[in-house]
Amino acid sequence: FGWVSAGDFVDIKYEHLDGIAKITINRPEVRNAFRPQTLVELAKAFEDARNDPSVGAIILTGEGDLAFCSGGDQRIRGEDGYIGSDELGKAGIGRLNVLDLQVQIRRLPKPVVAMVAGYAIGGGHVLHLVCDLSIAAENAKFGQTGPRVGSFDGGYGASLLARTIGLKRAKEIWFLCRQYDAQTAFDWGLVNAVVPLENLEAETVKWCREMLDLSPLALRMLKASFNAADDGLAGVQQLAGDATLLFYMTEEAQEGRDAFKEKRKPDFDQFPRRP
Ligand code: 1HA
């Protein structure tokens, strides 16, 4: 495909291609389960993709064909969360820092597309859920395992799932811990498309390229608008922040700034009081 590395990481790969950033969880030996370090690296890559003006769409995926992500690495789950082997695990204190990543993906004002081959399970399922779009390969499998392994994500993991596919189905997924194939996920509105595994990347890149042809500001406003109600005041804040961004670009707002700098009274009479 011609992806070019955009940074060196241990647990992930971060690459760019023609306006698209691809972030890959790279721990295939554990079905791309995440540890605290994985999430810190993901946060850095997403932050870079957010700040890079050449990036207009972001793909989140997992290395290999067997899994998108299998959630928290159960081998390093301590008594209060997932314990890192570096400074993140200092004093053996556990972390649930995937929650920060979920928020980051939703706040990031560019479309994020989950590219799912194999398992999207547990905390890995919630990661695809918080992405704006999901493209699945035919071998994709979706599900939550919390009540089986002694965990639950009652935040976006439950509420956003219910918003996405309905309350009864969301409760079924969480209460029974079954696995669902790609076709069922598509029928339920959990993914946007199902394609043969060999076409997964091409199809995902195609969707990204279509978005790259569109107005970035319109996409930004839409993402903030879709999230606003569900994210409460934080959602309103983001949408209002975008309104401020647009307002700053007007002569009316700039008159306020200029008057302050020129130590004069602002002249807002030149601007209409719109009906
Ligand atoms: O719920 C939360 C949170 C909630 C609130 C706040 C923060 C949260 C953070 C995280 C989570 C969670 O993610 S809880 C849910 C944790 N994940 C799971 O319960 C899924 C566990 N894995 C599986 O069910 C299966 O492995 C699988 C359906 C993904 C794949 O099955 P498969 O293809 O039969 O492979 P399998 O042989 O099971 O796995 C291959 C290797 O990967 C195994 O290691 P090996 O025997 O080769 O040494 C397996 O142990 C390892 N592996 C798979 N998933 C994980 C894992 N190792 C550690 N952690 C995993 N999650």
mmCIF file of C-alpha atoms in Angstrom, residues 90-187:
data_model
loop_
_atom_site.group_PDB
_atom_site.id
_atom_site.type_symbol
_atom_site.label_atom_id
_atom_site.label_comp_id
_atom_site.label_asym_id
_atom_site.label_seq_id
_atom_site.Cartn_x
_atom_site.Cartn_y
_atom_site.Cartn_z
ATOM 1 C CA LYS A 90 5.127 2.178 39.568
ATOM 2 C CA ALA A 91 4.273 0.864 42.998
ATOM 3 C CA GLY A 92 2.135 -1.789 41.349
ATOM 4 C CA ILE A 93 -0.761 0.573 40.881
ATOM 5 C CA GLY A 94 -3.169 -0.567 38.181
ATOM 6 C CA ARG A 95 -4.549 1.550 35.385
ATOM 7 C CA LEU A 96 -7.778 1.659 33.360
ATOM 8 C CA ASN A 97 -6.324 4.110 30.873
ATOM 9 C CA VAL A 98 -8.244 2.757 27.905
ATOM 10 C CA LEU A 99 -11.051 5.022 29.109
ATOM 11 C CA ASP A 100 -8.889 8.076 28.351
ATOM 12 C CA LEU A 101 -8.295 6.747 24.845
ATOM 13 C CA GLN A 102 -12.036 6.311 24.244
ATOM 14 C CA VAL A 103 -12.607 9.964 25.133
ATOM 15 C CA GLN A 104 -9.647 11.044 23.007
ATOM 16 C CA ILE A 105 -11.007 9.250 19.929
ATOM 17 C CA ARG A 106 -14.409 10.899 20.341
ATOM 18 C CA ARG A 107 -12.993 14.397 20.911
ATOM 19 C CA LEU A 108 -10.534 14.218 18.055
ATOM 20 C CA PRO A 109 -12.069 16.411 15.333
ATOM 21 C CA LYS A 110 -11.244 14.114 12.425
ATOM 22 C CA PRO A 111 -13.023 10.923 11.379
ATOM 23 C CA VAL A 112 -11.614 7.737 12.914
ATOM 24 C CA VAL A 113 -12.344 4.476 11.102
ATOM 25 C CA ALA A 114 -11.999 1.067 12.783
ATOM 26 C CA MET A 115 -10.649 -1.539 10.360
ATOM 27 C CA VAL A 116 -11.630 -4.862 11.917
ATOM 28 C CA ALA A 117 -10.277 -8.269 10.950
ATOM 29 C CA GLY A 118 -10.818 -11.098 13.427
ATOM 30 C CA TYR A 119 -11.778 -10.460 17.009
ATOM 31 C CA ALA A 120 -12.976 -7.148 18.409
ATOM 32 C CA ILE A 121 -13.642 -8.394 21.906
ATOM 33 C CA GLY A 122 -13.978 -6.890 25.388
ATOM 34 C CA GLY A 123 -12.232 -3.533 25.686
ATOM 35 C CA GLY A 124 -11.229 -4.041 22.045
ATOM 36 C CA HIS A 125 -14.868 -4.130 21.049
ATOM 37 C CA VAL A 126 -15.461 -0.825 22.824
ATOM 38 C CA LEU A 127 -12.547 0.698 20.905
ATOM 39 C CA HIS A 128 -14.197 -0.074 17.558
ATOM 40 C CA LEU A 129 -17.491 1.182 18.997
ATOM 41 C CA VAL A 130 -16.113 4.636 19.817
ATOM 42 C CA CYS A 131 -14.649 5.000 16.326
ATOM 43 C CA ASP A 132 -16.806 6.995 13.906
ATOM 44 C CA LEU A 133 -17.081 4.242 11.305
ATOM 45 C CA SER A 134 -16.251 0.527 11.314
ATOM 46 C CA ILE A 135 -15.336 -1.587 8.308
ATOM 47 C CA ALA A 136 -15.281 -5.324 9.006
ATOM 48 C CA ALA A 137 -13.704 -8.244 7.231
ATOM 49 C CA GLU A 138 -15.861 -11.330 6.761
ATOM 50 C CA ASN A 139 -13.888 -13.095 9.514
ATOM 51 C CA ALA A 140 -14.605 -10.384 12.091
ATOM 52 C CA LYS A 141 -16.099 -11.447 15.419
ATOM 53 C CA PHE A 142 -17.619 -9.041 17.913
ATOM 54 C CA GLY A 143 -18.505 -9.342 21.563
ATOM 55 C CA GLN A 144 -18.059 -8.360 25.186
ATOM 56 C CA THR A 145 -16.591 -10.704 27.794
ATOM 57 C CA GLY A 146 -16.739 -8.571 30.950
ATOM 58 C CA PRO A 147 -19.166 -10.640 33.024
ATOM 59 C CA ARG A 148 -17.154 -13.769 32.131
ATOM 60 C CA VAL A 149 -13.723 -12.435 33.077
ATOM 61 C CA GLY A 150 -14.830 -10.176 35.916
ATOM 62 C CA SER A 151 -15.034 -6.763 34.301
ATOM 63 C CA PHE A 152 -17.494 -4.361 32.737
ATOM 64 C CA ASP A 153 -17.475 -1.088 30.864
ATOM 65 C CA GLY A 154 -20.689 0.677 31.800
ATOM 66 C CA GLY A 155 -19.570 3.936 30.191
ATOM 67 C CA TYR A 156 -19.364 4.158 26.414
ATOM 68 C CA GLY A 157 -19.112 0.371 26.373
ATOM 69 C CA ALA A 158 -22.703 0.007 27.510
ATOM 70 C CA SER A 159 -24.401 3.344 26.779
ATOM 71 C CA LEU A 160 -22.967 4.023 23.357
ATOM 72 C CA LEU A 161 -23.596 0.406 22.400
ATOM 73 C CA ALA A 162 -27.251 0.872 23.343
ATOM 74 C CA ARG A 163 -27.419 4.096 21.324
ATOM 75 C CA THR A 164 -25.859 2.310 18.381
ATOM 76 C CA ILE A 165 -27.817 -0.958 18.217
ATOM 77 C CA GLY A 166 -30.649 -0.523 20.729
ATOM 78 C CA LEU A 167 -31.026 -1.350 24.390
ATOM 79 C CA LYS A 168 -32.198 -4.959 24.096
ATOM 80 C CA ARG A 169 -29.373 -5.986 21.815
ATOM 81 C CA ALA A 170 -26.777 -4.102 23.880
ATOM 82 C CA LYS A 171 -27.950 -5.883 27.017
ATOM 83 C CA GLU A 172 -27.878 -9.209 25.196
ATOM 84 C CA ILE A 173 -24.262 -8.621 24.186
ATOM 85 C CA TRP A 174 -23.227 -7.734 27.729
ATOM 86 C CA PHE A 175 -25.435 -10.166 29.658
ATOM 87 C CA LEU A 176 -24.725 -13.285 27.574
ATOM 88 C CA CYS A 177 -21.136 -12.631 26.388
ATOM 89 C CA ARG A 178 -21.738 -14.315 23.047
ATOM 90 C CA GLN A 179 -19.712 -13.703 19.922
ATOM 91 C CA TYR A 180 -21.372 -12.283 16.802
ATOM 92 C CA ASP A 181 -20.199 -12.631 13.218
ATOM 93 C CA ALA A 182 -19.656 -9.777 10.801
ATOM 94 C CA GLN A 183 -22.974 -10.221 9.006
ATOM 95 C CA THR A 184 -24.909 -10.002 12.288
ATOM 96 C CA ALA A 185 -22.908 -6.929 13.288
ATOM 97 C CA PHE A 186 -23.809 -5.371 9.942
ATOM 98 C CA ASP A 187 -27.493 -6.288 10.273
#
